[in-house]
């Protein structure tokens, strides 16, 4: 709950002024001016080993503190805004919170769609059924045997399978 200065007055910590400038905007500008006034270009992250090694009077130490404080202020301001948005407009909150994930999904979806599914990969791994055995059928002409050029499988008088190097049905051989 936010404590108000007087009943009915807008919250001075988040409400924009007449010009539309929020206290957060003013704070960010102030922090930026302070870091600029310190006239340091490179400074370590707040709390890092390099920061701890700085003397208390080193301006880089103060610049790191101001930068970390401003980053924390922006973080908490955004979290508070998202919490308020969740209460007021859950659908918009969801769109904002998931926007990055949805953009990533749209970017990778085409490449994922081109990949075979698990079921397709499993189907490819299964062995193809063995070729059907070459079987001669009674009443039909002899069948060429794959892998043995010039040989034919015949159906004998009792239904037995006979391989011969000619194409003449059994019982119809030519006289020599």
PDB file of C-alpha atoms in Angstrom:
ATOM      1  CA  UNK A   1       0.000   0.000   0.000  1.00  0.00           C
ATOM      2  CA  UNK A   2       1.287   3.471  -0.866  1.00  0.00           C
ATOM      3  CA  UNK A   3       1.206   6.184   1.789  1.00  0.00           C
ATOM      4  CA  UNK A   4      -0.268   9.396   0.395  1.00  0.00           C
ATOM      5  CA  UNK A   5       0.754  12.876   1.515  1.00  0.00           C
ATOM      6  CA  UNK A   6      -2.865  13.894   2.069  1.00  0.00           C
ATOM      7  CA  UNK A   7      -6.165  12.163   1.349  1.00  0.00           C
ATOM      8  CA  UNK A   8      -7.073  12.283  -2.337  1.00  0.00           C
ATOM      9  CA  UNK A   9      -3.642  13.551  -3.471  1.00  0.00           C
ATOM     10  CA  UNK A  10      -1.796  11.555  -6.160  1.00  0.00           C
ATOM     11  CA  UNK A  11       1.182   9.502  -5.064  1.00  0.00           C
ATOM     12  CA  UNK A  12       4.232  11.746  -5.424  1.00  0.00           C
ATOM     13  CA  UNK A  13       6.601   8.814  -6.019  1.00  0.00           C
ATOM     14  CA  UNK A  14       5.016   7.608  -9.255  1.00  0.00           C
ATOM     15  CA  UNK A  15       2.534  10.186 -10.521  1.00  0.00           C
ATOM     16  CA  UNK A  16       3.712  12.308 -13.446  1.00  0.00           C
ATOM     17  CA  UNK A  17       3.798  16.053 -12.961  1.00  0.00           C
ATOM     18  CA  UNK A  18       1.941  18.568 -15.106  1.00  0.00           C
ATOM     19  CA  UNK A  19       4.600  18.219 -17.814  1.00  0.00           C
ATOM     20  CA  UNK A  20       4.340  14.406 -17.854  1.00  0.00           C
ATOM     21  CA  UNK A  21       7.747  13.990 -16.190  1.00  0.00           C
ATOM     22  CA  UNK A  22       7.801  11.334 -13.472  1.00  0.00           C
ATOM     23  CA  UNK A  23       9.949  11.423 -10.344  1.00  0.00           C
ATOM     24  CA  UNK A  24      11.797   8.437 -11.822  1.00  0.00           C
ATOM     25  CA  UNK A  25      12.737  10.541 -14.855  1.00  0.00           C
ATOM     26  CA  UNK A  26      14.106  13.265 -12.577  1.00  0.00           C
ATOM     27  CA  UNK A  27      16.021  10.723 -10.488  1.00  0.00           C
ATOM     28  CA  UNK A  28      17.570   9.132 -13.589  1.00  0.00           C
ATOM     29  CA  UNK A  29      18.642  12.544 -14.875  1.00  0.00           C
ATOM     30  CA  UNK A  30      20.155  13.442 -11.491  1.00  0.00           C
ATOM     31  CA  UNK A  31      22.079  10.139 -11.280  1.00  0.00           C
ATOM     32  CA  UNK A  32      23.392  10.608 -14.811  1.00  0.00           C
ATOM     33  CA  UNK A  33      24.535  14.146 -13.986  1.00  0.00           C
ATOM     34  CA  UNK A  34      26.305  12.955 -10.833  1.00  0.00           C
ATOM     35  CA  UNK A  35      28.204  10.214 -12.686  1.00  0.00           C
ATOM     36  CA  UNK A  36      29.128  12.693 -15.426  1.00  0.00           C
ATOM     37  CA  UNK A  37      30.365  15.190 -12.814  1.00  0.00           C
ATOM     38  CA  UNK A  38      32.649  12.553 -11.314  1.00  0.00           C
ATOM     39  CA  UNK A  39      34.466  12.514 -14.686  1.00  0.00           C
ATOM     40  CA  UNK A  40      35.287   8.794 -14.735  1.00  0.00           C
ATOM     41  CA  UNK A  41      35.005   6.627 -17.813  1.00  0.00           C
ATOM     42  CA  UNK A  42      35.640   3.118 -16.562  1.00  0.00           C
ATOM     43  CA  UNK A  43      34.578   1.927 -13.161  1.00  0.00           C
ATOM     44  CA  UNK A  44      34.075  -1.571 -11.729  1.00  0.00           C
ATOM     45  CA  UNK A  45      30.705  -3.089 -10.929  1.00  0.00           C
ATOM     46  CA  UNK A  46      29.385  -2.302  -7.479  1.00  0.00           C
ATOM     47  CA  UNK A  47      30.339  -5.021  -4.991  1.00  0.00           C
ATOM     48  CA  UNK A  48      32.944  -6.658  -7.242  1.00  0.00           C
ATOM     49  CA  UNK A  49      36.455  -7.463  -6.019  1.00  0.00           C
ATOM     50  CA  UNK A  50      37.808  -4.546  -8.067  1.00  0.00           C
ATOM     51  CA  UNK A  51      35.270  -2.189  -6.463  1.00  0.00           C
ATOM     52  CA  UNK A  52      36.185  -3.406  -2.970  1.00  0.00           C
ATOM     53  CA  UNK A  53      39.855  -2.654  -3.705  1.00  0.00           C
ATOM     54  CA  UNK A  54      39.115   1.039  -4.414  1.00  0.00           C
ATOM     55  CA  UNK A  55      39.760   3.649  -1.709  1.00  0.00           C
ATOM     56  CA  UNK A  56      36.700   5.324  -0.180  1.00  0.00           C
ATOM     57  CA  UNK A  57      37.661   8.636  -1.780  1.00  0.00           C
ATOM     58  CA  UNK A  58      38.029   7.222  -5.307  1.00  0.00           C
ATOM     59  CA  UNK A  59      35.366   8.749  -7.599  1.00  0.00           C
ATOM     60  CA  UNK A  60      35.031   5.430  -9.442  1.00  0.00           C
ATOM     61  CA  UNK A  61      33.631   3.952  -6.224  1.00  0.00           C
ATOM     62  CA  UNK A  62      30.884   6.604  -6.100  1.00  0.00           C
ATOM     63  CA  UNK A  63      30.134   6.210  -9.829  1.00  0.00           C
ATOM     64  CA  UNK A  64      29.637   2.467  -9.352  1.00  0.00           C
ATOM     65  CA  UNK A  65      27.320   3.079  -6.378  1.00  0.00           C
ATOM     66  CA  UNK A  66      25.221   5.622  -8.288  1.00  0.00           C
ATOM     67  CA  UNK A  67      24.989   3.365 -11.341  1.00  0.00           C
ATOM     68  CA  UNK A  68      23.971   0.350  -9.247  1.00  0.00           C
ATOM     69  CA  UNK A  69      21.393   2.423  -7.356  1.00  0.00           C
ATOM     70  CA  UNK A  70      19.873   3.684 -10.611  1.00  0.00           C
ATOM     71  CA  UNK A  71      19.748   0.176 -12.069  1.00  0.00           C
ATOM     72  CA  UNK A  72      18.054  -1.081  -8.904  1.00  0.00           C
ATOM     73  CA  UNK A  73      15.555   1.814  -9.003  1.00  0.00           C
ATOM     74  CA  UNK A  74      14.655   1.000 -12.604  1.00  0.00           C
ATOM     75  CA  UNK A  75      14.342  -2.694 -11.778  1.00  0.00           C
ATOM     76  CA  UNK A  76      12.036  -2.136  -8.797  1.00  0.00           C
ATOM     77  CA  UNK A  77      10.023   0.460 -10.732  1.00  0.00           C
ATOM     78  CA  UNK A  78       9.434  -2.023 -13.546  1.00  0.00           C
ATOM     79  CA  UNK A  79       8.554  -4.814 -11.105  1.00  0.00           C
ATOM     80  CA  UNK A  80       6.065  -2.538  -9.329  1.00  0.00           C
ATOM     81  CA  UNK A  81       4.580  -1.553 -12.690  1.00  0.00           C
ATOM     82  CA  UNK A  82       4.260  -5.212 -13.715  1.00  0.00           C
ATOM     83  CA  UNK A  83       2.637  -6.097 -10.373  1.00  0.00           C
ATOM     84  CA  UNK A  84       0.126  -3.282 -10.818  1.00  0.00           C
ATOM     85  CA  UNK A  85      -0.508  -4.307 -14.416  1.00  0.00           C
ATOM     86  CA  UNK A  86      -1.109  -7.913 -13.335  1.00  0.00           C
ATOM     87  CA  UNK A  87      -3.841  -6.695 -10.994  1.00  0.00           C
ATOM     88  CA  UNK A  88      -5.418  -4.299 -13.512  1.00  0.00           C
ATOM     89  CA  UNK A  89      -4.982  -6.004 -16.905  1.00  0.00           C
ATOM     90  CA  UNK A  90      -3.745  -9.623 -16.714  1.00  0.00           C
ATOM     91  CA  UNK A  91      -3.951 -10.143 -20.491  1.00  0.00           C
ATOM     92  CA  UNK A  92      -1.702  -7.164 -21.243  1.00  0.00           C
ATOM     93  CA  UNK A  93       0.654  -8.246 -18.418  1.00  0.00           C
ATOM     94  CA  UNK A  94       0.914 -11.714 -19.990  1.00  0.00           C
ATOM     95  CA  UNK A  95       1.640 -10.248 -23.449  1.00  0.00           C
ATOM     96  CA  UNK A  96       4.427  -8.059 -22.022  1.00  0.00           C
ATOM     97  CA  UNK A  97       5.978 -10.760 -19.841  1.00  0.00           C
ATOM     98  CA  UNK A  98       6.000 -13.357 -22.630  1.00  0.00           C
ATOM     99  CA  UNK A  99       6.926 -11.011 -25.512  1.00  0.00           C
ATOM    100  CA  UNK A 100      10.602 -12.051 -25.586  1.00  0.00           C
ATOM    101  CA  UNK A 101       9.758 -15.751 -25.481  1.00  0.00           C
ATOM    102  CA  UNK A 102       7.183 -15.360 -28.250  1.00  0.00           C
ATOM    103  CA  UNK A 103       9.647 -13.449 -30.438  1.00  0.00           C
ATOM    104  CA  UNK A 104      12.222 -16.199 -29.916  1.00  0.00           C
ATOM    105  CA  UNK A 105       9.637 -18.874 -30.703  1.00  0.00           C
ATOM    106  CA  UNK A 106       8.657 -17.111 -33.937  1.00  0.00           C
ATOM    107  CA  UNK A 107      12.332 -16.944 -34.917  1.00  0.00           C
ATOM    108  CA  UNK A 108      13.115 -20.627 -34.297  1.00  0.00           C
ATOM    109  CA  UNK A 109       9.758 -22.172 -35.271  1.00  0.00           C
ATOM    110  CA  UNK A 110      10.540 -22.510 -39.011  1.00  0.00           C
ATOM    111  CA  UNK A 111      13.753 -24.450 -38.382  1.00  0.00           C
ATOM    112  CA  UNK A 112      12.061 -26.652 -35.788  1.00  0.00           C
ATOM    113  CA  UNK A 113       9.171 -27.339 -38.170  1.00  0.00           C
ATOM    114  CA  UNK A 114      11.621 -28.642 -40.792  1.00  0.00           C
ATOM    115  CA  UNK A 115      13.095 -31.180 -38.369  1.00  0.00           C
ATOM    116  CA  UNK A 116      11.593 -34.662 -38.285  1.00  0.00           C
ATOM    117  CA  UNK A 117       9.467 -35.545 -35.288  1.00  0.00           C
ATOM    118  CA  UNK A 118      10.463 -38.275 -32.865  1.00  0.00           C
ATOM    119  CA  UNK A 119       7.925 -40.616 -34.461  1.00  0.00           C
ATOM    120  CA  UNK A 120       9.360 -39.912 -37.935  1.00  0.00           C
ATOM    121  CA  UNK A 121      12.910 -40.607 -36.740  1.00  0.00           C
ATOM    122  CA  UNK A 122      11.784 -43.835 -35.070  1.00  0.00           C
ATOM    123  CA  UNK A 123       9.960 -44.900 -38.240  1.00  0.00           C
ATOM    124  CA  UNK A 124      13.123 -44.328 -40.270  1.00  0.00           C
ATOM    125  CA  UNK A 125      15.107 -46.481 -37.857  1.00  0.00           C
ATOM    126  CA  UNK A 126      12.861 -49.503 -38.236  1.00  0.00           C
ATOM    127  CA  UNK A 127      14.064 -52.023 -40.768  1.00  0.00           C
ATOM    128  CA  UNK A 128      12.225 -52.206 -44.026  1.00  0.00           C
ATOM    129  CA  UNK A 129      10.380 -55.486 -44.458  1.00  0.00           C
ATOM    130  CA  UNK A 130      12.433 -58.141 -46.178  1.00  0.00           C
ATOM    131  CA  UNK A 131      11.854 -58.556 -49.877  1.00  0.00           C
ATOM    132  CA  UNK A 132       9.203 -61.095 -50.689  1.00  0.00           C
ATOM    133  CA  UNK A 133      10.612 -64.485 -51.585  1.00  0.00           C
ATOM    134  CA  UNK A 134      10.587 -65.374 -55.266  1.00  0.00           C
ATOM    135  CA  UNK A 135       8.029 -68.173 -55.588  1.00  0.00           C
ATOM    136  CA  UNK A 136       6.910 -69.683 -58.875  1.00  0.00           C
ATOM    137  CA  UNK A 137       3.168 -70.212 -59.181  1.00  0.00           C
ATOM    138  CA  UNK A 138       1.569 -73.196 -60.916  1.00  0.00           C
ATOM    139  CA  UNK A 139       0.139 -72.234 -64.295  1.00  0.00           C
ATOM    140  CA  UNK A 140       2.277 -69.132 -64.621  1.00  0.00           C
ATOM    141  CA  UNK A 141       5.509 -68.686 -66.587  1.00  0.00           C
ATOM    142  CA  UNK A 142       8.844 -69.132 -64.760  1.00  0.00           C
ATOM    143  CA  UNK A 143      10.192 -66.132 -62.758  1.00  0.00           C
ATOM    144  CA  UNK A 144      13.657 -64.602 -63.257  1.00  0.00           C
ATOM    145  CA  UNK A 145      15.725 -64.996 -60.085  1.00  0.00           C
ATOM    146  CA  UNK A 146      17.168 -61.668 -58.876  1.00  0.00           C
ATOM    147  CA  UNK A 147      20.966 -61.724 -58.600  1.00  0.00           C
ATOM    148  CA  UNK A 148      21.296 -64.825 -60.832  1.00  0.00           C
ATOM    149  CA  UNK A 149      21.152 -63.683 -64.454  1.00  0.00           C
ATOM    150  CA  UNK A 150      19.814 -66.322 -66.840  1.00  0.00           C
ATOM    151  CA  UNK A 151      18.272 -68.490 -64.098  1.00  0.00           C
ATOM    152  CA  UNK A 152      14.546 -68.946 -63.641  1.00  0.00           C
ATOM    153  CA  UNK A 153      12.429 -70.396 -60.874  1.00  0.00           C
ATOM    154  CA  UNK A 154       9.904 -72.969 -62.060  1.00  0.00           C
ATOM    155  CA  UNK A 155       7.029 -74.656 -60.313  1.00  0.00           C
ATOM    156  CA  UNK A 156       7.520 -78.424 -60.509  1.00  0.00           C
ATOM    157  CA  UNK A 157       4.755 -80.991 -61.130  1.00  0.00           C
ATOM    158  CA  UNK A 158       4.181 -81.408 -57.380  1.00  0.00           C
ATOM    159  CA  UNK A 159       4.443 -77.665 -56.547  1.00  0.00           C
ATOM    160  CA  UNK A 160       8.163 -77.795 -55.680  1.00  0.00           C
ATOM    161  CA  UNK A 161      10.373 -74.813 -56.568  1.00  0.00           C
ATOM    162  CA  UNK A 162      13.016 -75.657 -59.190  1.00  0.00           C
ATOM    163  CA  UNK A 163      15.765 -73.309 -60.411  1.00  0.00           C
ATOM    164  CA  UNK A 164      16.869 -73.859 -64.011  1.00  0.00           C
ATOM    165  CA  UNK A 165      18.960 -71.933 -66.532  1.00  0.00           C
ATOM    166  CA  UNK A 166      16.146 -71.776 -69.083  1.00  0.00           C
ATOM    167  CA  UNK A 167      12.822 -70.048 -69.440  1.00  0.00           C
ATOM    168  CA  UNK A 168      10.819 -72.988 -70.724  1.00  0.00           C
ATOM    169  CA  UNK A 169       8.038 -74.247 -68.476  1.00  0.00           C
ATOM    170  CA  UNK A 170       8.624 -77.737 -67.111  1.00  0.00           C
ATOM    171  CA  UNK A 171       7.087 -80.405 -69.336  1.00  0.00           C
ATOM    172  CA  UNK A 172       7.340 -78.222 -72.431  1.00  0.00           C
ATOM    173  CA  UNK A 173      11.048 -78.653 -73.107  1.00  0.00           C
ATOM    174  CA  UNK A 174      12.065 -78.661 -76.759  1.00  0.00           C
ATOM    175  CA  UNK A 175      13.354 -81.875 -78.252  1.00  0.00           C
ATOM    176  CA  UNK A 176      16.940 -81.733 -79.312  1.00  0.00           C
TER     177      UNK A 176
END
